[in-house]
Coordinates of C-alpha atoms and ligand atoms in Angstrom, one line a residue:
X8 CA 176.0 27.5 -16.9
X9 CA 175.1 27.2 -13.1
X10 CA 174.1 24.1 -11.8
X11 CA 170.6 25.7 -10.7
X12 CA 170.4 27.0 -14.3
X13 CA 171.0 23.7 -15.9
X14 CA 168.8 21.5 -12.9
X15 CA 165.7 24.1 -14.4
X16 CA 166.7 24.1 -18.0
X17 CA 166.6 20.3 -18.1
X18 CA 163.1 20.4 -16.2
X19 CA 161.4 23.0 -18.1
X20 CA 159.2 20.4 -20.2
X21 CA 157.9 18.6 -16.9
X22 CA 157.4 22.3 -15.1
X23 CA 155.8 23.6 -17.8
X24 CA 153.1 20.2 -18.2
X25 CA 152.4 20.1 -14.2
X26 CA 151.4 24.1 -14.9
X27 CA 149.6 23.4 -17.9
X28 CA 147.5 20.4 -15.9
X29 CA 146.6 23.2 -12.8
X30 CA 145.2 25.5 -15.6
X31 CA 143.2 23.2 -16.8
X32 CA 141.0 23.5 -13.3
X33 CA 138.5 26.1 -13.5
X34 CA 139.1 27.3 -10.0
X35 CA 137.3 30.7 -10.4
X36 CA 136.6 31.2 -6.9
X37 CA 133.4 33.7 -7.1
X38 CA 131.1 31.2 -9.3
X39 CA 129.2 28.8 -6.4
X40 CA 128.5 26.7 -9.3
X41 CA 132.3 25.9 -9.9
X42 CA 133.1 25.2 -6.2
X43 CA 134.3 21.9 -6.3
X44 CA 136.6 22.5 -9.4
X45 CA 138.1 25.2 -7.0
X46 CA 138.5 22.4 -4.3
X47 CA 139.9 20.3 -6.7
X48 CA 142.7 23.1 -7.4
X49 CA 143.7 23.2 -4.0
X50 CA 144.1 19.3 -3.4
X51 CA 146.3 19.6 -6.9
X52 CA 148.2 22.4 -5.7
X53 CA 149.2 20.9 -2.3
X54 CA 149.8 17.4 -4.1
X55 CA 152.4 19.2 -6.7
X56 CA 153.7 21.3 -3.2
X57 CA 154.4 17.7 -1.7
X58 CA 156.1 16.8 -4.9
X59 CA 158.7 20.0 -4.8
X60 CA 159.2 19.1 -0.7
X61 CA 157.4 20.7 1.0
X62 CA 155.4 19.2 4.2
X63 CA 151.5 20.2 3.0
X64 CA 148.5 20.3 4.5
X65 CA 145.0 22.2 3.4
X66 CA 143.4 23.7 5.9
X67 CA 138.8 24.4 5.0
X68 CA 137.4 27.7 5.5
X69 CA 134.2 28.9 5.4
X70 CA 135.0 29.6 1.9
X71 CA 137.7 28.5 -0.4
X72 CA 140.8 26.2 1.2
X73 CA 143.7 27.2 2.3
X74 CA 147.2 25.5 0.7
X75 CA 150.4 25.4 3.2
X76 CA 153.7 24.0 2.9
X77 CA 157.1 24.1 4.7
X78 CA 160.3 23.1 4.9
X79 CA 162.3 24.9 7.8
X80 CA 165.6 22.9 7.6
X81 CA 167.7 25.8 7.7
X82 CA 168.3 26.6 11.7
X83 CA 170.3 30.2 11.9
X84 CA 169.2 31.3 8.5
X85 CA 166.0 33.4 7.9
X86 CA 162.5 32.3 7.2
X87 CA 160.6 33.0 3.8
X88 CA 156.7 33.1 3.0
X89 CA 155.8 32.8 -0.3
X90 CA 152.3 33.5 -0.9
X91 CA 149.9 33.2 -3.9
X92 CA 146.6 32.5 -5.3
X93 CA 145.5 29.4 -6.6
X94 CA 142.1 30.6 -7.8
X95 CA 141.6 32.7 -10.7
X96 CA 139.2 35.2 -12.7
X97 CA 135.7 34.3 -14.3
X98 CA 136.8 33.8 -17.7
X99 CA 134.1 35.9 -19.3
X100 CA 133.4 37.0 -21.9
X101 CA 134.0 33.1 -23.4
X102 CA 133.6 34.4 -27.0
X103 CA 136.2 36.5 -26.9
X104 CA 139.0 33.8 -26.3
X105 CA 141.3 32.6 -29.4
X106 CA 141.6 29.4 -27.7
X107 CA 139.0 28.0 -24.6
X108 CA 140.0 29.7 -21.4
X109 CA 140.9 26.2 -19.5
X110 CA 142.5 24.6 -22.4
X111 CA 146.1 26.4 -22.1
X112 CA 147.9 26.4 -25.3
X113 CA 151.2 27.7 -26.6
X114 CA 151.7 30.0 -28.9
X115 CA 154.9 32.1 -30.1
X116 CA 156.2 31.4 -26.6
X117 CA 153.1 32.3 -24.4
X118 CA 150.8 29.9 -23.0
X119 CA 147.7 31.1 -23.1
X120 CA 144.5 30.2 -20.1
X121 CA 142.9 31.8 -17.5
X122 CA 145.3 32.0 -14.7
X123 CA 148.2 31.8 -16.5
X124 CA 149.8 34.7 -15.5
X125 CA 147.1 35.9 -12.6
X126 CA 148.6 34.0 -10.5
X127 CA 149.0 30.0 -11.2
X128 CA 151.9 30.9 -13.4
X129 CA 153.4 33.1 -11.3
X130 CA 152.7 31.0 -8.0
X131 CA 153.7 27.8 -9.5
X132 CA 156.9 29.3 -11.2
X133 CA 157.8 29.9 -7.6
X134 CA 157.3 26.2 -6.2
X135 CA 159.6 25.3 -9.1
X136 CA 162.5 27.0 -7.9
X137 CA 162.1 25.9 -4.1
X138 CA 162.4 22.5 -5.7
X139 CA 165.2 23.2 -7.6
X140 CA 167.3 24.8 -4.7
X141 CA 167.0 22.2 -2.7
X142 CA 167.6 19.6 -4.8
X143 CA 170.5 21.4 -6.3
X144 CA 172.1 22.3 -2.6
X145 CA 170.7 19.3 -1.2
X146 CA 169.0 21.1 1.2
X147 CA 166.9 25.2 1.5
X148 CA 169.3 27.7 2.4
X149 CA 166.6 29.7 3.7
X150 CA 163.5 28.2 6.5
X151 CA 160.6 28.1 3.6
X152 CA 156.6 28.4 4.4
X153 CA 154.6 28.5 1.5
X154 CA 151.1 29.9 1.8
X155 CA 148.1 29.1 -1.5
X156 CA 144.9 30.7 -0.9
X157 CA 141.4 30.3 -2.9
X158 CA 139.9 33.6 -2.5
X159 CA 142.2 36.0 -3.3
X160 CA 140.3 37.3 -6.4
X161 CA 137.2 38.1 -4.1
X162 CA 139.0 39.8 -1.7
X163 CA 140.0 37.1 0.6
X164 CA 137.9 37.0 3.4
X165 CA 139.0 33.8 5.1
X166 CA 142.9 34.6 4.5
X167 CA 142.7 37.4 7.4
X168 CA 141.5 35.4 9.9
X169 CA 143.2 32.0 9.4
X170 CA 146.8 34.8 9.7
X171 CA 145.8 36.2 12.9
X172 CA 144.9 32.5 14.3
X173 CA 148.2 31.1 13.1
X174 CA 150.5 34.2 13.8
X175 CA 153.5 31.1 15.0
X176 CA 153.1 29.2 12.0
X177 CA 153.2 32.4 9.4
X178 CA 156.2 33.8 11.5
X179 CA 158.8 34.7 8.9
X180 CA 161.6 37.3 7.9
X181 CA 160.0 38.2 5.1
X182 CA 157.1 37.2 2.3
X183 CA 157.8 36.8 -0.9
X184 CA 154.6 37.1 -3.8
X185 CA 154.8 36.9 -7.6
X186 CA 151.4 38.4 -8.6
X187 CA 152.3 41.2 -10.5
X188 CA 154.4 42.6 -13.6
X189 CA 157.8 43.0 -14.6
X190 CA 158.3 46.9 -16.5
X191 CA 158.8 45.2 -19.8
X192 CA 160.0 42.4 -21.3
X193 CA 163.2 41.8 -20.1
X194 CA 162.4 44.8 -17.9
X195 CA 162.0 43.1 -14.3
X196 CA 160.5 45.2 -11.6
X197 CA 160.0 45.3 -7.7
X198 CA 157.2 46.7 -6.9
X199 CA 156.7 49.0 -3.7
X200 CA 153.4 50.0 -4.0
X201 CA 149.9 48.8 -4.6
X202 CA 146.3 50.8 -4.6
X203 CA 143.8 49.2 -2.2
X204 CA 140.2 48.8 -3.5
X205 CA 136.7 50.3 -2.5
X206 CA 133.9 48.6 -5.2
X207 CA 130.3 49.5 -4.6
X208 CA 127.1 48.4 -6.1
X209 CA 124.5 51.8 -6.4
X210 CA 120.5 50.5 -7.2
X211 CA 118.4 53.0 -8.5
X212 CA 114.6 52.1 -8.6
X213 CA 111.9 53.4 -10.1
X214 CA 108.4 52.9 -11.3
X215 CA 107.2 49.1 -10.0
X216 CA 107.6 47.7 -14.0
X217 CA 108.8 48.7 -17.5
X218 CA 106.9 51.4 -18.8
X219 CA 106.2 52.5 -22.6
X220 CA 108.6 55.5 -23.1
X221 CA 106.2 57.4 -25.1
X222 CA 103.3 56.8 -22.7
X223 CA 105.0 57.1 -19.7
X224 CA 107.8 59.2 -20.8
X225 CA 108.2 62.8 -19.0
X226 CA 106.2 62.1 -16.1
X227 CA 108.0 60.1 -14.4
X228 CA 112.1 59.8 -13.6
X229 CA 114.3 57.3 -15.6
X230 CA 115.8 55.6 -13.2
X231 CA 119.0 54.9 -16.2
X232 CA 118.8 58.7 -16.5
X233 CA 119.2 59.0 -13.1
X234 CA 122.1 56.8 -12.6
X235 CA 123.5 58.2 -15.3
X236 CA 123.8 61.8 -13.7
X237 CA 124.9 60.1 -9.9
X238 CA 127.8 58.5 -12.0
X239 CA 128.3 61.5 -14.1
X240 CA 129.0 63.7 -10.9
X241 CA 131.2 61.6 -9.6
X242 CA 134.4 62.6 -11.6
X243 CA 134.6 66.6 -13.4
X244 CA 136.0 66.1 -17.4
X245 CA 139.9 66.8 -16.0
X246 CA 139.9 63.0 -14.4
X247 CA 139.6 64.7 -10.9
X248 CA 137.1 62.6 -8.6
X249 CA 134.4 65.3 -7.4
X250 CA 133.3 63.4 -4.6
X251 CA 133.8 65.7 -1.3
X252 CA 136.3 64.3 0.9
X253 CA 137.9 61.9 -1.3
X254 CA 141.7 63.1 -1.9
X255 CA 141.8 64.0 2.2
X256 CA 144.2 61.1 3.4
X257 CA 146.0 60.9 -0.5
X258 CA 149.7 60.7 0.4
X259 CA 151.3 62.9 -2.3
X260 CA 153.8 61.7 -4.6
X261 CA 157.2 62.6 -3.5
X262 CA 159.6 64.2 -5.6
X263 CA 162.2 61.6 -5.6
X264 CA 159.1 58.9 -6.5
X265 CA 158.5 61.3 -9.5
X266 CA 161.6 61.7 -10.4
X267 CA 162.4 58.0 -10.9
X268 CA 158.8 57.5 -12.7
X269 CA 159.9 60.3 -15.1
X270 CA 163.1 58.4 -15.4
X271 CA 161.8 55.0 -16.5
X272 CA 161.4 53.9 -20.0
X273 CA 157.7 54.5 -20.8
X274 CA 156.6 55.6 -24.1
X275 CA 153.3 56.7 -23.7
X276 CA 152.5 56.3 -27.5
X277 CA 153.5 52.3 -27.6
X278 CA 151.1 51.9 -24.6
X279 CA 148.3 54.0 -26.1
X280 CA 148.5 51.4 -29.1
X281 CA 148.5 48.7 -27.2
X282 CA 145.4 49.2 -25.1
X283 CA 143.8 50.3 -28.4
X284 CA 142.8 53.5 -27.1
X285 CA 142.0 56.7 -29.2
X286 CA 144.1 59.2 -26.4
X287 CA 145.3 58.6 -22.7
X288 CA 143.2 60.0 -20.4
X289 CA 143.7 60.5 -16.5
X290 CA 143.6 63.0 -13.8
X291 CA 144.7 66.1 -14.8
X292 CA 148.6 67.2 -13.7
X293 CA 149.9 63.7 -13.6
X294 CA 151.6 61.1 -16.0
X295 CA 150.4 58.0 -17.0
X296 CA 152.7 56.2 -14.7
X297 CA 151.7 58.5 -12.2
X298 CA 148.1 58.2 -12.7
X299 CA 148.2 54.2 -13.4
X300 CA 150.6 53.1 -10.4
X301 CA 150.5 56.0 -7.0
X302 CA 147.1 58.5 -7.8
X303 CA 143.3 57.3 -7.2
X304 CA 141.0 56.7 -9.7
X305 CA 137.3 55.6 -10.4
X306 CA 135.6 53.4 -13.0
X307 CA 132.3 52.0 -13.7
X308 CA 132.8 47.9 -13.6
X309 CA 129.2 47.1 -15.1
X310 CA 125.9 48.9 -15.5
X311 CA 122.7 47.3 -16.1
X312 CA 119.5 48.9 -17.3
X313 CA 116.5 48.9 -19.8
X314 CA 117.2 47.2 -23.0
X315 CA 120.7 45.8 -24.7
X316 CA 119.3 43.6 -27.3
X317 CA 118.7 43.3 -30.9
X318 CA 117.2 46.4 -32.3
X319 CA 115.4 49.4 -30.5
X320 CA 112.9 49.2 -28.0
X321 CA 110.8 51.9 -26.6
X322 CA 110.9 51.4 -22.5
X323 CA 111.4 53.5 -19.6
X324 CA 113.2 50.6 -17.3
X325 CA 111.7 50.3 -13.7
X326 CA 115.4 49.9 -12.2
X327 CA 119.7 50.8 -13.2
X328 CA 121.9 49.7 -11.3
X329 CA 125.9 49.9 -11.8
X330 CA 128.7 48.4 -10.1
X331 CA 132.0 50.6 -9.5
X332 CA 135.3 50.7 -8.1
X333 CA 137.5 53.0 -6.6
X334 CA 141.6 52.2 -6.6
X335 CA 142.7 53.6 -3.4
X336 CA 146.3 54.8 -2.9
X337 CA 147.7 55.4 1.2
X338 CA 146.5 56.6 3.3
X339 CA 142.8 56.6 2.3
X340 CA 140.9 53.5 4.3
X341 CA 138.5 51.6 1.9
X342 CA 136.0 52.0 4.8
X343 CA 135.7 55.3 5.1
X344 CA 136.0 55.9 1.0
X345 CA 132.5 53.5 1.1
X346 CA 130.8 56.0 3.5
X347 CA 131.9 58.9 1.9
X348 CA 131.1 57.6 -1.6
X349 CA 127.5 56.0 -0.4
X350 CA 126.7 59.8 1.3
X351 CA 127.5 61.5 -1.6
X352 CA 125.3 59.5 -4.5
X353 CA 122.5 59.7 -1.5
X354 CA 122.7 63.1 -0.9
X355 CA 122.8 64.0 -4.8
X356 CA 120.0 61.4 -5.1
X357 CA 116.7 63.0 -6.5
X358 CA 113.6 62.5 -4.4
X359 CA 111.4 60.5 -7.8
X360 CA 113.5 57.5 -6.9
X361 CA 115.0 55.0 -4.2
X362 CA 118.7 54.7 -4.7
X363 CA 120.6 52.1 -2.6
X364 CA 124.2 51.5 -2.2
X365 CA 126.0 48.4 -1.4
X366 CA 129.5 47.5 -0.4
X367 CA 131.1 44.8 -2.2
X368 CA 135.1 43.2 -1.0
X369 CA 137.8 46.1 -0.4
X370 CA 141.1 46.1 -0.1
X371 CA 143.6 48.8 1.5
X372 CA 146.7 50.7 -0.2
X373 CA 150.2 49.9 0.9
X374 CA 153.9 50.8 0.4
X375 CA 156.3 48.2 1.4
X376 CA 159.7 49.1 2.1
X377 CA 162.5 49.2 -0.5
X378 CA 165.7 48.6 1.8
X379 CA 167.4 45.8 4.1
X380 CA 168.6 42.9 2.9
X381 CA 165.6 40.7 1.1
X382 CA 165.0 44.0 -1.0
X383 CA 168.9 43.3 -2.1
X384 CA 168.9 39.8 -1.9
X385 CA 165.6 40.3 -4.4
X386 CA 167.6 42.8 -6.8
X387 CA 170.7 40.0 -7.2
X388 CA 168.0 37.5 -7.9
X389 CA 166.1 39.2 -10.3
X390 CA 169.6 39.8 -12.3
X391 CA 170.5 35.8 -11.9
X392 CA 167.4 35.1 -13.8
X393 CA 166.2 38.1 -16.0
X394 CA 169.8 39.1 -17.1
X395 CA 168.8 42.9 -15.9
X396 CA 168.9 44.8 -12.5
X397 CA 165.0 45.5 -11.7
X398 CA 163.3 48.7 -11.7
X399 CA 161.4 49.9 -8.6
X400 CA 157.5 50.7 -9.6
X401 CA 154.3 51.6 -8.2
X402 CA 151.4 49.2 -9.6
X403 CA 147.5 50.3 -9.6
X404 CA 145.9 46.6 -8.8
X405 CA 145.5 44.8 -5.8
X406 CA 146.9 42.0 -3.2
X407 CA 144.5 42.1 0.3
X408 CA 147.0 40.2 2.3
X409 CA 149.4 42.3 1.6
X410 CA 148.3 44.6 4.4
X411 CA 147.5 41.7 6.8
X412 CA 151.5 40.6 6.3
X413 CA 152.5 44.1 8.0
X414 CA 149.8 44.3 10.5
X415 CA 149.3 40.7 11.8
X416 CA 153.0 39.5 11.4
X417 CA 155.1 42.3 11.1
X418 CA 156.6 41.5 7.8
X419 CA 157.5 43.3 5.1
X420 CA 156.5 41.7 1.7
X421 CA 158.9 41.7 -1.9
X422 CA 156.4 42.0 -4.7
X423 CA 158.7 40.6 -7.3
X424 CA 156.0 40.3 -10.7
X425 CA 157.0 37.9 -13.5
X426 CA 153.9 38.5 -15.6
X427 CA 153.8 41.3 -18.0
X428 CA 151.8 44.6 -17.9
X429 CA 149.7 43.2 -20.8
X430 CA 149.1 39.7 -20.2
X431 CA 145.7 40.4 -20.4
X432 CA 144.8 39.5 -16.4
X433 CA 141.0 39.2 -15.5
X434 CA 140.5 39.1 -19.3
X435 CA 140.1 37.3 -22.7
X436 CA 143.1 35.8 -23.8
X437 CA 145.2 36.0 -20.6
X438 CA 148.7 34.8 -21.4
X439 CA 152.2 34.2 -19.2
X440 CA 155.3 34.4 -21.1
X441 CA 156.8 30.9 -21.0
X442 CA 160.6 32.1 -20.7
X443 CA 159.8 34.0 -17.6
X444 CA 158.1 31.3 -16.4
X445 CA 161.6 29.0 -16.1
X446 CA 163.3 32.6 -15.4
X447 CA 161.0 33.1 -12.5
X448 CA 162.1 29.8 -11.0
X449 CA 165.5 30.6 -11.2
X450 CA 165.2 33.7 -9.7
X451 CA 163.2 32.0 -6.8
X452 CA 166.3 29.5 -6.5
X453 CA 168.6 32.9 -6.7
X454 CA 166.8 34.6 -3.8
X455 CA 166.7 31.7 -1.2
X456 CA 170.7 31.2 -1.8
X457 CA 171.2 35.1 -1.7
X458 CA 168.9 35.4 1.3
X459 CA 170.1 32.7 3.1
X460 CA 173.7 34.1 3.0
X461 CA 172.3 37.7 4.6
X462 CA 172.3 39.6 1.8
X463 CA 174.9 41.5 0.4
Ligands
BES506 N1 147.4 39.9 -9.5 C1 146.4 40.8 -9.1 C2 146.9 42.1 -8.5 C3 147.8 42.9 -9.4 C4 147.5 43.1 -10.7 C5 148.9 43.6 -8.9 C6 148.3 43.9 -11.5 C7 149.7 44.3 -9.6 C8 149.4 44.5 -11.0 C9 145.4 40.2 -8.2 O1 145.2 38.8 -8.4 C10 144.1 40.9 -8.3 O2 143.6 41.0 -9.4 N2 143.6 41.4 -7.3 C11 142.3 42.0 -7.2 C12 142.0 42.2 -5.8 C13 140.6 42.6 -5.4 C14 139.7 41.5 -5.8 C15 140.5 42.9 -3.9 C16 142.3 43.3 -8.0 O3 143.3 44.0 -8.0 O4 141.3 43.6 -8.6
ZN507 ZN1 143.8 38.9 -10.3

């Protein structure tokens, strides 16, 4: 057994407790009301960052705070960002959880909170291993800047500009981000590709108050009927979105990109099962892999109308309203999907009711690049500490900064996931599996030694 191997191995206990005391912190960065547990995250994150080595400071924004380390110690040799998010999901709905959402527990070999995969795990499992690599070799092979952010599960509005202010700081070879999946288990991926994000709120408004159905019914419009029918038009019954415009700036799949997804080990059936769902469904003349990693989709978030309760009552509601996302793939710009989309539902809008739409956070698409030496350095790592060679994917969620990496500082970034597909992110029951939690740190360990070397 490697030294770095047995350094983590002897460690795991200790990781796995400091982890298990950040998920305990409800840090769920959209509720105003848990602000100060969020704060409270950060101060814990950088205290634990200080502990692995690294020089930390937490910098306020107008939102959430901002987590950075360093330790550049390694003149000549390239400089890595790692980057994650300390703040997590709402943990709704509570009811649904086998165990409370902020009181991790362990079971067959998964530890179970909100966060533990989305991304304190992930993040954290990545700390672990700077700590090890340098305490193993004494010192980082590699210059190392680690960047924590708060805000990253609202679309990180204060990230962007604190990158652009502090372009000298950030400068580095390349970023490094655990905050998405392997394949499978035992399966580890890098992934190339993420779809960007355009999620709008449409209000539909009718009559001034709740009427009674059968008294008012017929003479004036449903505003929940109406909504209905906006959403409705929005996507035809083969997947395809029907709004005009919308495919324009798609970059289609290549043929070696759907070639390789055809190539991968997916068996449609297993995953039907394990969502639960009676068929697959998705845009007509792609796969499921096709569809869930590298085509653009819609879905309805939320709608709220009339009444949910108990029982049946008879009421035309005065107001609908529904919240929605669209997952973007390149090149389509999340700006100009939100006009498009907003024109659309106006334009199909019937003239018995005032509809309104609002933009909430977006995010855009990006392909980062699968050569040059961190990709390989990344591919030896991943086989140090998953056992297996990973697979290249596309995946269908969302990292803002990602972008900002590129534009602002010109680097590329290595998405190299240690959750699973179904670890249940933003919902009941999210879990990380504890194995690739150590794995992940060895892997991080792996990829400074690899990368410091140049590579090959
Ligand atoms: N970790 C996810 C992104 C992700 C999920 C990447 C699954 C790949 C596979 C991230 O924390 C996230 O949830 N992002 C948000 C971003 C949004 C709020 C702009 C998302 O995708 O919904
Ligand atoms: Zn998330």
């Amino acid at each position: 057994m490697s030294k770095l191997q047995a350094y983590i191995d002897e460690r795991k206990e200790l990781n796995l407790q400091e982890l298990v005391e950040l998920l305990k912190i409800p840090s769920v960065s959209t509720d105003p009301a848990l602000a100060g547990d969020v704060s409270n995250c950060a101060r814990r994150m950088g205290e634990l960052m200080t502990e692995a080595g690294l020089e930390t400071e937490i910098f306020e924004t107008k939102g959430h705070p901002i987590v950075y380390g360093e330790r550049l110690e390694a003149p000549g040799a390239p400089t890595v960002l790692v980057y994650g998010h300390y703040d997590v999901q709402p943990s709704d709905p509570d009811d649904q959880w086998d165990s409370p959402p902020f009181e991790p527990t362990e079971k067959d070999g998964y530890l179970y909170a909100r966060g533990a995969t989305d991304d304190k795990g992930q993040f954290y499992a990545l700390i672990k291993g700077i700590q090890a690599s340098r305490e193993v070799n004494g010192k980082l092979p590699c210059n190392v800047k680690v960047l924590c952010e708060g805000e990253e599960e609202v679309g990180s509005p204060n990230l962007d500009p604190f990158i652009r202010k502090e372009l000298d700081r950030l400068s580095c070879d390349i970023v490094f981000i655990s905050d998405c999946s392997q394949f499978g288990i035992d399966m580890p991926a890098i992934t190339y590709g993420l779809k960007g994000l355009c999620y709008l709120e449409v209000f539909v408004k009718g009559p001034s108050t709740d009427l009674h159905s059968g008294t008012f019914g017929g003479s004036v419009a449903n505003p929940a009927n109406v909504l209905t029918c906006l959403m409705a038009a929005c996507q035809g019954p083969d997947g395809k979105i029907a709004i005009p415009g919308f495919y324009d700036d798609v970059r289609p799949l290549e043929d070696w990109e759907r070639a390789m997804m055809a190539e991968l080990p997916f068996d449609e059936e297993e995953f039907r099962k394990s969502v639960g769902a009676v068929k697959v469904f998705g845009e007509a003349g792609y796969t499921t892999l096709e569809r869930k990693g590298a085509r653009p989709t819609l879905d309805i978030n939320g709608m709220i109308s009339g009444f949910t309760g108990e029982g049946a009552k008879t009421v035309l509601p005065a107001t609908a309203s529904c919240k929605f996302s669209m997952r973007l793939v390149p090149d389509q710009d999340p700006d100009k999907i939100a006009t498009l989309v907003s024109d659309f539902l106006n334009e199909m809008a019937p003239d018995t009711v005032e509809v309104e739409v609002r933009p909430h956070h977006g995010a855009s698409p990006v392909i980062v690049s699968r050569d040059g030496t961190a990709v390989k350095a990344a591919e030896k790592a991943l086989e140090t500490g998953f056992g297996n060679r990973p697979v290249f994917v596309r995946e269908g969620g969302s990292i803002p900064v990602v972008n900002t990496f590129q534009e602002a500082l010109g680097a590329e970034s290595l998405l190299v996931g240690l959750g699973l597909p179904d670890d249940n992110l933003h919902a009941p029951n999210e879990h990380f599996r504890i194995v690739d939690f150590h794995r992940g740190a060895v892997t991080m360990a792996a990829f400074l030694e690899e990368y410091g070397k140049g590579g090959d």
